[in-house]
Coordinates of C-alpha atoms and ligand atoms in Angstrom, one line a residue:
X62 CA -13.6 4.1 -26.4
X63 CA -15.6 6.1 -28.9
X64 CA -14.0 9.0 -31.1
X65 CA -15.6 11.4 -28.8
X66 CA -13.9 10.6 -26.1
X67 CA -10.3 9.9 -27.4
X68 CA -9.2 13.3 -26.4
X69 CA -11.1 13.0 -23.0
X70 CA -9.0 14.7 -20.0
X71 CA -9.3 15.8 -16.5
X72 CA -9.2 19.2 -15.0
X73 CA -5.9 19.6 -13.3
X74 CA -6.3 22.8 -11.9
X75 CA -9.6 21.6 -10.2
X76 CA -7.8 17.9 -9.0
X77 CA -4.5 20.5 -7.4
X78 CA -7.1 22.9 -5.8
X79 CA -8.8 19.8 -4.5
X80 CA -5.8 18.3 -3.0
X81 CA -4.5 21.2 -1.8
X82 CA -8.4 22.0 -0.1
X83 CA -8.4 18.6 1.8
X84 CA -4.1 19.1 2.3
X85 CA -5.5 22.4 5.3
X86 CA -7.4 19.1 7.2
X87 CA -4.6 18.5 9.4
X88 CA -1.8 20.6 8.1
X89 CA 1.7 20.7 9.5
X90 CA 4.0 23.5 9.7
X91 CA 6.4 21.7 7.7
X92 CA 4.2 21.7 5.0
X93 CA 2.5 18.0 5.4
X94 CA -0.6 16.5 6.7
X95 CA -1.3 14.5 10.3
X96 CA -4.4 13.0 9.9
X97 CA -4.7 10.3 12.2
X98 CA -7.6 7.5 11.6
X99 CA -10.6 8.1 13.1
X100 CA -9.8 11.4 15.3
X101 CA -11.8 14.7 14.4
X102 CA -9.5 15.4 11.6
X103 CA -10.6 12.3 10.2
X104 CA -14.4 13.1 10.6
X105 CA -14.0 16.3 9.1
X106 CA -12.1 15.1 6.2
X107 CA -14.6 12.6 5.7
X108 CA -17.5 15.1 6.5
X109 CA -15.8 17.4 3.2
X110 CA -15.6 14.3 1.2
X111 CA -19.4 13.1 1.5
X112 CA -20.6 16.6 1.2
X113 CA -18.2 17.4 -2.3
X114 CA -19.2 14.2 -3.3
X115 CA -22.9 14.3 -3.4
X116 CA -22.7 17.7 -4.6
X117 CA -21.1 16.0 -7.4
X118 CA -24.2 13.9 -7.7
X119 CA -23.4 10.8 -5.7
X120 CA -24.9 8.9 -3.2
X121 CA -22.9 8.3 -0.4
X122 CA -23.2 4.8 1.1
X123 CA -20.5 3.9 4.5
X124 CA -20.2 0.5 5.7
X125 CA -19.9 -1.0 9.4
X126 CA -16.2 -0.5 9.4
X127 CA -16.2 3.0 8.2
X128 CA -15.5 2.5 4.5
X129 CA -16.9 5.3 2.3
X130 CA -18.4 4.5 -0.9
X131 CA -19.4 7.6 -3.3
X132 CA -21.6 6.0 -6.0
X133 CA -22.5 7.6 -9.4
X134 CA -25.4 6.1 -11.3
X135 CA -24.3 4.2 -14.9
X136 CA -27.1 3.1 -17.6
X137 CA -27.3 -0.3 -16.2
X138 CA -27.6 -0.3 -12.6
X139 CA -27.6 -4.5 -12.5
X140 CA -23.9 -3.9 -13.4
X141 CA -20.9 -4.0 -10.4
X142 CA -19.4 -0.6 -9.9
X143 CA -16.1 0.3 -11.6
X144 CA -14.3 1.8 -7.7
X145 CA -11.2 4.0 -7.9
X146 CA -10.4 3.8 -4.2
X147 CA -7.3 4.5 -1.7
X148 CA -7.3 6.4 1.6
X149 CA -7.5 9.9 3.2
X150 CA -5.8 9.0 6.8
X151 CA -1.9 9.6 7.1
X152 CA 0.9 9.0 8.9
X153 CA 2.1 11.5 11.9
X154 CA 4.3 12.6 9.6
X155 CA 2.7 12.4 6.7
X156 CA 2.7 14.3 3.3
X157 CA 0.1 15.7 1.2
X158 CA 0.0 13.2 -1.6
X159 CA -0.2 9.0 -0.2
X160 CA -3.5 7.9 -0.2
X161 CA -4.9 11.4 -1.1
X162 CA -4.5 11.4 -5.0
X163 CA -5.9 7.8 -5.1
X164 CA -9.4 9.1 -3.7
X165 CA -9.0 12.7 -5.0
X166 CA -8.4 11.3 -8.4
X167 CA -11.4 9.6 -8.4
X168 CA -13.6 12.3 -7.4
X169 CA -12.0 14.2 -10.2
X170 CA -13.0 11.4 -12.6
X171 CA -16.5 11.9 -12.0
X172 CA -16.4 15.7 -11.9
X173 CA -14.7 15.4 -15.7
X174 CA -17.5 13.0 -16.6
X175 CA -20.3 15.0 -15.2
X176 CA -18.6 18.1 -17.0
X177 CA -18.7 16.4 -20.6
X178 CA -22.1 14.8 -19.2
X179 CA -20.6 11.2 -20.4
X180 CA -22.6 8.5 -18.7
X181 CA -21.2 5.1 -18.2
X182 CA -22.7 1.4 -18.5
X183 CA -21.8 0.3 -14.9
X184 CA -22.1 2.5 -12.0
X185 CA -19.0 4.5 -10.5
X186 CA -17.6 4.4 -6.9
X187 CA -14.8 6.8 -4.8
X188 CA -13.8 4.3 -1.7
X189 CA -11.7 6.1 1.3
X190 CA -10.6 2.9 2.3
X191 CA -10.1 3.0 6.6
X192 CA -7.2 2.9 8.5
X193 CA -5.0 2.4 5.7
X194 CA -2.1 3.6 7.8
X195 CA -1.7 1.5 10.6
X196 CA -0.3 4.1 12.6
X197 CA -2.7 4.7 15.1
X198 CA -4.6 1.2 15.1
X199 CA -1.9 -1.4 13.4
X200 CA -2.1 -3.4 11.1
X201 CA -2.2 -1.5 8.4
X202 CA -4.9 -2.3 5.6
X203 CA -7.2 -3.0 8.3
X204 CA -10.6 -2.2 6.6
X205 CA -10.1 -3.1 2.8
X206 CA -8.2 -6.6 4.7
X207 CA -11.9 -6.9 6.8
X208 CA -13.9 -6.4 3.6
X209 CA -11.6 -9.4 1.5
X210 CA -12.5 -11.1 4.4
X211 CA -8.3 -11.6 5.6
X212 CA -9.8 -9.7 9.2
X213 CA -12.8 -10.2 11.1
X214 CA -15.0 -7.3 11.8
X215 CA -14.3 -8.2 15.9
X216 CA -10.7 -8.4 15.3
X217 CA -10.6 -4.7 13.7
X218 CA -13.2 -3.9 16.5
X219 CA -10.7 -4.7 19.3
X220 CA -7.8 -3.3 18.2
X221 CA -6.5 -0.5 20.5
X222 CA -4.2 2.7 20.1
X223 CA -1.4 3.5 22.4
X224 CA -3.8 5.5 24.8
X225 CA -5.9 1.9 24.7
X226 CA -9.0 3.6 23.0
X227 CA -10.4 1.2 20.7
X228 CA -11.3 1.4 17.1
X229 CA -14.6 0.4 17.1
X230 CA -15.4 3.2 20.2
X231 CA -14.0 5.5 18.0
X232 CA -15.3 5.0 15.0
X233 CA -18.5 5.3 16.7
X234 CA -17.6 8.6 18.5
X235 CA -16.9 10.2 14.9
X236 CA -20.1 8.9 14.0
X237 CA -18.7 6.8 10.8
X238 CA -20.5 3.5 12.0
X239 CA -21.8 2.8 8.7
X240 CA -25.1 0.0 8.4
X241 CA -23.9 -1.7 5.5
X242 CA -22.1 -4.8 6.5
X243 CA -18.3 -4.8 5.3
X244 CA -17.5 -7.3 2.2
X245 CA -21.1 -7.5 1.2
X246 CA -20.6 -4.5 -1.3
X247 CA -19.8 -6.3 -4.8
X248 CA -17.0 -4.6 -6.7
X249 CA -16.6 -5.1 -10.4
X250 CA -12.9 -3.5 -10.6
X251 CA -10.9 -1.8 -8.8
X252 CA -8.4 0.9 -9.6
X253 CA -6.2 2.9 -7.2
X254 CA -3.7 6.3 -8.2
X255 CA -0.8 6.1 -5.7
X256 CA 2.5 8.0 -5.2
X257 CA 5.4 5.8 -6.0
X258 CA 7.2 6.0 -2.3
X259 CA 9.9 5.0 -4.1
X260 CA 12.5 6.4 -6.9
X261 CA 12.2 4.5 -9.7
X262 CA 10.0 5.7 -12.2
X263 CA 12.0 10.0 -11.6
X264 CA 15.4 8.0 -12.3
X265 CA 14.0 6.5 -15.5
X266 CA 12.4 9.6 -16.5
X267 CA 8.5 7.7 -16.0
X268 CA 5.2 9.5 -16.0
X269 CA 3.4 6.1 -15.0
X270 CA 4.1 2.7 -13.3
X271 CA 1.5 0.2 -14.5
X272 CA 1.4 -1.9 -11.0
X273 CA 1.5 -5.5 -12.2
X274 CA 0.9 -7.0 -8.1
X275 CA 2.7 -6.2 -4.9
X276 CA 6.0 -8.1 -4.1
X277 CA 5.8 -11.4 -1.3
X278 CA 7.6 -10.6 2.2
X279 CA 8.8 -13.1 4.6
X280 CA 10.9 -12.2 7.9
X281 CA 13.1 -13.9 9.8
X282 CA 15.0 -13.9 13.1
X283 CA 18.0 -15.6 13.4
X284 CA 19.6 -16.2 17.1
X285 CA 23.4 -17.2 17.3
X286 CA 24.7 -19.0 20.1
X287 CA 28.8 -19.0 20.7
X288 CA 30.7 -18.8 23.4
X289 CA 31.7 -16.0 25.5
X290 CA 35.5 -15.9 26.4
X291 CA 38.4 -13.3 27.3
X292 CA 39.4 -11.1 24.6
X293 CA 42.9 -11.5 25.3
X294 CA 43.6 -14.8 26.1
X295 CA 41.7 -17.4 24.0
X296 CA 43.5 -18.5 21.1
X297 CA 41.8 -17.4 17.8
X298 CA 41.1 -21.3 16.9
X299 CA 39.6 -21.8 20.0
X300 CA 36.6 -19.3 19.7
X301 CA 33.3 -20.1 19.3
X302 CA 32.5 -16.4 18.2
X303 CA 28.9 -16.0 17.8
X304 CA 29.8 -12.2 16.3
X305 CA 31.9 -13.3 13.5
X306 CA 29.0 -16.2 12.4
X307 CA 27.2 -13.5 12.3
X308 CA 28.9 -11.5 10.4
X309 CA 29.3 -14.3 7.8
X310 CA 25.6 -14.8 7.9
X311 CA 24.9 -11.3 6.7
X312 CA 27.0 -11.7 4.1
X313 CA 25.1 -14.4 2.6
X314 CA 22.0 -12.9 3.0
X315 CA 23.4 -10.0 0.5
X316 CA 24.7 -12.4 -1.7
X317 CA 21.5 -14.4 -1.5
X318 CA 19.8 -11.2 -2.5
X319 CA 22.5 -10.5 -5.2
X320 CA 21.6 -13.8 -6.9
X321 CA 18.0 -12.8 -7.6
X322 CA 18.7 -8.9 -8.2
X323 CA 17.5 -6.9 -9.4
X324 CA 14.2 -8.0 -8.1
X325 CA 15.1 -9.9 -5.4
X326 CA 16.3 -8.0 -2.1
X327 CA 17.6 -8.8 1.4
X328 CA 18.3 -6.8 4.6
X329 CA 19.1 -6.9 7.9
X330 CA 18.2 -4.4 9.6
X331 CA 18.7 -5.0 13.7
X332 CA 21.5 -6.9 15.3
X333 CA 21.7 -7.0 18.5
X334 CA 25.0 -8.7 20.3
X335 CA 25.8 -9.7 24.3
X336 CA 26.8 -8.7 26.1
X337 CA 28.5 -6.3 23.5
X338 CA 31.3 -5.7 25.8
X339 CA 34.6 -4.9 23.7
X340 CA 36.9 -7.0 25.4
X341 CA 34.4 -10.5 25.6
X342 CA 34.3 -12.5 22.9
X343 CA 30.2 -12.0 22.0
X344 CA 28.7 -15.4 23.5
X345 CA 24.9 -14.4 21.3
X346 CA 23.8 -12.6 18.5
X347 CA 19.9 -12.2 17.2
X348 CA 19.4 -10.3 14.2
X349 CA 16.8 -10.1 11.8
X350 CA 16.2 -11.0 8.2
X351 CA 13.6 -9.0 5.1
X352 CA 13.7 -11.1 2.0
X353 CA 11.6 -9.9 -1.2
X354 CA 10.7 -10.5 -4.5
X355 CA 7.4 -10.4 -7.2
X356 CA 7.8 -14.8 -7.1
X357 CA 6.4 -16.4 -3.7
X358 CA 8.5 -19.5 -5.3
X359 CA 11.8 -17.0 -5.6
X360 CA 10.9 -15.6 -2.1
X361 CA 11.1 -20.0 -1.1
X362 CA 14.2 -20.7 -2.7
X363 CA 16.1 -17.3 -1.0
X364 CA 14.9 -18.8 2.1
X365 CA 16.4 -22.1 1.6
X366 CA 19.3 -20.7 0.6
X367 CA 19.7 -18.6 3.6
X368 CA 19.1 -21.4 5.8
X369 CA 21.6 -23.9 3.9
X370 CA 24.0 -21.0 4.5
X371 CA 23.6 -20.3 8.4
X372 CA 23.9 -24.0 9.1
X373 CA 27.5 -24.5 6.8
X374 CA 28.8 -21.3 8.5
X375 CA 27.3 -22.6 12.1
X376 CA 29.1 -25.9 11.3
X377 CA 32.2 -23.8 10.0
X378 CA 32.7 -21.3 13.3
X379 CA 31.3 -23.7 15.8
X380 CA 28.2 -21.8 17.3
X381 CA 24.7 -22.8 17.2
X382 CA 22.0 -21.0 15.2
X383 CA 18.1 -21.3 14.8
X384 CA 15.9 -19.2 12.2
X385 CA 12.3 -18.9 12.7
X386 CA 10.0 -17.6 9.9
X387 CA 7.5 -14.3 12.0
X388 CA 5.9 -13.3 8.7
X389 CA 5.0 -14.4 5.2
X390 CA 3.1 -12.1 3.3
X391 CA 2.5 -13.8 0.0
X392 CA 3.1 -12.1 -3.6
X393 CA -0.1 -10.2 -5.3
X394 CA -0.7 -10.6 -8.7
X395 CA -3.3 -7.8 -10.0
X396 CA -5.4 -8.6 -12.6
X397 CA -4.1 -8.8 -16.6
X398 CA -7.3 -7.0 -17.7
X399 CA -7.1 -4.0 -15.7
X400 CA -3.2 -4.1 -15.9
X401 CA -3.2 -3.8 -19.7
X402 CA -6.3 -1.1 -19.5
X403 CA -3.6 0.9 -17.4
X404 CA -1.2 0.3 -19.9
X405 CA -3.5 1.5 -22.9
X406 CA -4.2 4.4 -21.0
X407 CA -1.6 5.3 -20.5
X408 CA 0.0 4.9 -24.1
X409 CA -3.4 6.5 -25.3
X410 CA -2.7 9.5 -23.2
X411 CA 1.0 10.0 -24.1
X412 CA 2.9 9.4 -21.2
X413 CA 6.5 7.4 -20.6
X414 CA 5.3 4.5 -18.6
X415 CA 6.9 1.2 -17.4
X416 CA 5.9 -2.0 -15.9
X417 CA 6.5 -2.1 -11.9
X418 CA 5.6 -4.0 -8.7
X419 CA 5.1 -2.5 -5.7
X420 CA 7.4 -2.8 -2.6
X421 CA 5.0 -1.2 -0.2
X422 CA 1.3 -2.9 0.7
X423 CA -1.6 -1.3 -0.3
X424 CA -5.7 -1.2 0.1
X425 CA -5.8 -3.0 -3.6
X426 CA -3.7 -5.9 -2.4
X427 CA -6.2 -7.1 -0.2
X428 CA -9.4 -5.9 -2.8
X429 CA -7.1 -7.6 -5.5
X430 CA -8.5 -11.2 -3.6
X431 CA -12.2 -10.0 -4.2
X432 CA -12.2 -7.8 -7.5
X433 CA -10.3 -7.5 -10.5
X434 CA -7.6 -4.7 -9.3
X435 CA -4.8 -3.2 -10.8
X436 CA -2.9 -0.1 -9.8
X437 CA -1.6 3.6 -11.2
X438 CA 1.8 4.5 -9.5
X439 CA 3.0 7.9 -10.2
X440 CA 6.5 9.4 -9.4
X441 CA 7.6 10.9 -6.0
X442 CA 10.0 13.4 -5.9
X443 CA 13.5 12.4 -4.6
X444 CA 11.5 8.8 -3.6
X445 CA 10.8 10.2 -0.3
X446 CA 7.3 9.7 1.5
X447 CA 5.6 9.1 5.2
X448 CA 7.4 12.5 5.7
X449 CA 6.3 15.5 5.3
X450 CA 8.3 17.1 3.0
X451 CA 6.6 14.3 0.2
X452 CA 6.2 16.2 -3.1
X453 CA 5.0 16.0 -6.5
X454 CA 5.2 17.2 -9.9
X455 CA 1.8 19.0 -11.1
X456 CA 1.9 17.4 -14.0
X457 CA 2.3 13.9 -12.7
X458 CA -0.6 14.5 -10.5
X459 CA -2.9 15.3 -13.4
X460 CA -1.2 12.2 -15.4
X461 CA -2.2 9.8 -12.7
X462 CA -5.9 10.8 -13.2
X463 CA -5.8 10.9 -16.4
X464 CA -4.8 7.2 -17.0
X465 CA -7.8 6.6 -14.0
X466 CA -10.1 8.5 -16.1
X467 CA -9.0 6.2 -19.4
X468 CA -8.8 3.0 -17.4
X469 CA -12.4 3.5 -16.1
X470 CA -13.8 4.0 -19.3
X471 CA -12.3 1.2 -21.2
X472 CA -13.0 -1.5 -18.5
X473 CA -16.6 -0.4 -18.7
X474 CA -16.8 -0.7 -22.2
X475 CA -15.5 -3.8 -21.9
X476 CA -18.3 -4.8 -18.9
X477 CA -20.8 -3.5 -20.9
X478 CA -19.9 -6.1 -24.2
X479 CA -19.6 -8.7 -21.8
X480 CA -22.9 -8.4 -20.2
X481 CA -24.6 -7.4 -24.0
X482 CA -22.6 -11.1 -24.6
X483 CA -24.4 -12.5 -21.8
Ligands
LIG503 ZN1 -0.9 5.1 0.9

């Protein structure tokens, strides 16, 4: 970065109005936002953000999925873009902050820029990702999975809400049927601002999380089978009691977890038992299994373990048990370059930061398989979010642009030396 712009800074005041502008598009009385994908909140959020944004000086491209892409010319316009995307739908019961600050904060970076009339080398893009959600048309990550090619566009197309509209209806009825075709818009980073959702960076006292990748996921369902009997009169070593196999089987799941803490973790989260009748001796039991961890090799050997453990303590009470694998999300691994760019910025600017990976998905785990991504977590009050009553610090807000702003800059300093290499 050049001397002139080591002291370079957003306007936080402007970012907070900004946010708290686009916060009255949907607004709860309990203080949060419900802007569902592709209803007329969403058009008119996304009408506000391509009118602020070309009175900012962009050009506004959308393509065929609805992705938004707010461009503002560099020197060298042979050059990728440098995008600071994320996503401007919520939850029902969403707050004001998830998905908002990641676009906002862009915007904000190229109102700074345009302020201290800095140009850059490559061009600069503000993505609203769409449908980022999930919770009107699941899955989540629907567009930014389309255009890293995980979905089809006739897959995302066909999904339906819970009235049975379908997406691609109404992302035509809000008139967000874009020409360009999703994926074939080259990205030369990528860069997205996101509230924590969790608590880790307030309890360590942490301005900034430098995301190193998302964590791998796998679920399981596990169905005991034992043998139902009278409560009263079956001798205890005669039972085959599919509860108490059960039971033991959840405790090796925690101590699974335990053995690869503090990054590894394990839960189960629904049991269900029959015929759950207090005097019957439970004949089934299904329950399920959420194993994570940053290593897809980790995530492999906790499921070994697990499944080593329910067929000893099958063996050991008698019952029958079967596992089956429903979902394997692999680890993300962003990329070192914009990871350490995040972590200069962020030392450059001042502010407590620590590595972290990120339990939750997110738009740039998918754009991590098609540009270089990395990602700017900043803390959430009390770790609580997809609820209204989400809230941040001021200053943390401004902090996660900030770090955007310094991240941008050095990664197209860097572009530009590569390209002068040739
Ligand atoms: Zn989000």
């Amino acid at each position: 970065m050049s001397g002139a712009s080591t002291n370079i800074a957003v306007n936080g005041d402007r970012l907070w109005a900004t946010i708290m502008e686009t916060a009255e598009i949907g607004a709860t009385p309990k203080g949060g936002i419900k802007r569902l994908t592709l209803t007329d909140l969403d058009r008119e959020v996304r009408d506000w953000f391509r009118a602020t944004c070309q009175a900012a000086g962009c050009t506004v491209t959308i393509d065929d999925m609805g992705n938004m892409f707010a461009r503002r010319p560099g020197r060298d316009s042979t050059l990728p873009p440098i995008a600071m995307g994320s996503h401007l739908d919520t939850q029902p019961t969403g707050g004001k902050f998830d998905g908002v600050i990641g676009v906002l904060s862009g915007l904000e970076v190229i109102r700074t820029l345009n302020d201290l009339k800095v140009e850059t080398n490559a061009p600069l893009e503000v993505v609203n990702w769409t449908n980022e959600e999930g919770s009107r048309f699941a899955p989540a990550m629907l567009c930014s999975g389309v255009f890293a090619g995980v979905f089809d566009r006739a897959y995302a197309d066909s999904r339906t809400d819970r009235e049975g509209k379908r997406f691609g209806d109404e992302l035509e009825r809000i008139g967000y049927r874009g020409s360009e075709p999703c994926g074939g818009h080259r990205l030369g980073a990528h860069f997205e601002v996101h509230i924590e959702q969790g608590p880790i960076l307030e309890a360590e006292g942490k301005t900034i999380g430098i995301v190193t990748g998302v964590q791998g996921m796998r679920w399981f369902e596990v169905t005991v089978i034992g043998r139902e009997g009278h409560a009263g009169s079956t001798p205890m070593p005669l039972r085959q009691d599919a509860m108490l196999a059960a039971a033991r089987m959840i405790q090796a799941v925690n101590a699974i977890a335990l053995r690869h803490a503090p990054l590894g973790v394990g839960t189960v989260g629904l049991v269900e038992c029959q015929p759950n009748s207090r005097n019957v001796i439970p004949g089934s039991v299904f329950f399920t299994i959420d194993f994570r961890h940053p290593d897809d090799a980790t995530v492999a050997a906790m499921e070994q373990e697990m499944r080593s453990a329910v067929a000893e303590i099958a063996t050991s009470t008698g019952v029958e048990a079967s596992v089956e694998l429903v979902w394997d999300s692999p680890a993300v691994r962003f990329d070192p370059q914009c990871i350490a760019a995040v972590a200069r910025a962020a030392e450059a600017s001042g502010y407590p930061a620590r590595e972290i990976v990120s339990g939750p998905g997110h738009d740039s785990a998918y754009i991590a398989r098609v540009a270089p991504t990395s990602m700017i977590f900043v803390p959430c009050e009390g770790g609580l979010s997809h609820n209204e009553l989400e809230t941040m610090e001021y200053g943390h807000v401004v902090a996660g642009a900030n770090v955007l702003l310094r991240a941008v800059l050095e990664t197209d300093q860097r572009f530009a030396e590569r390209a002068r290499a040739g």
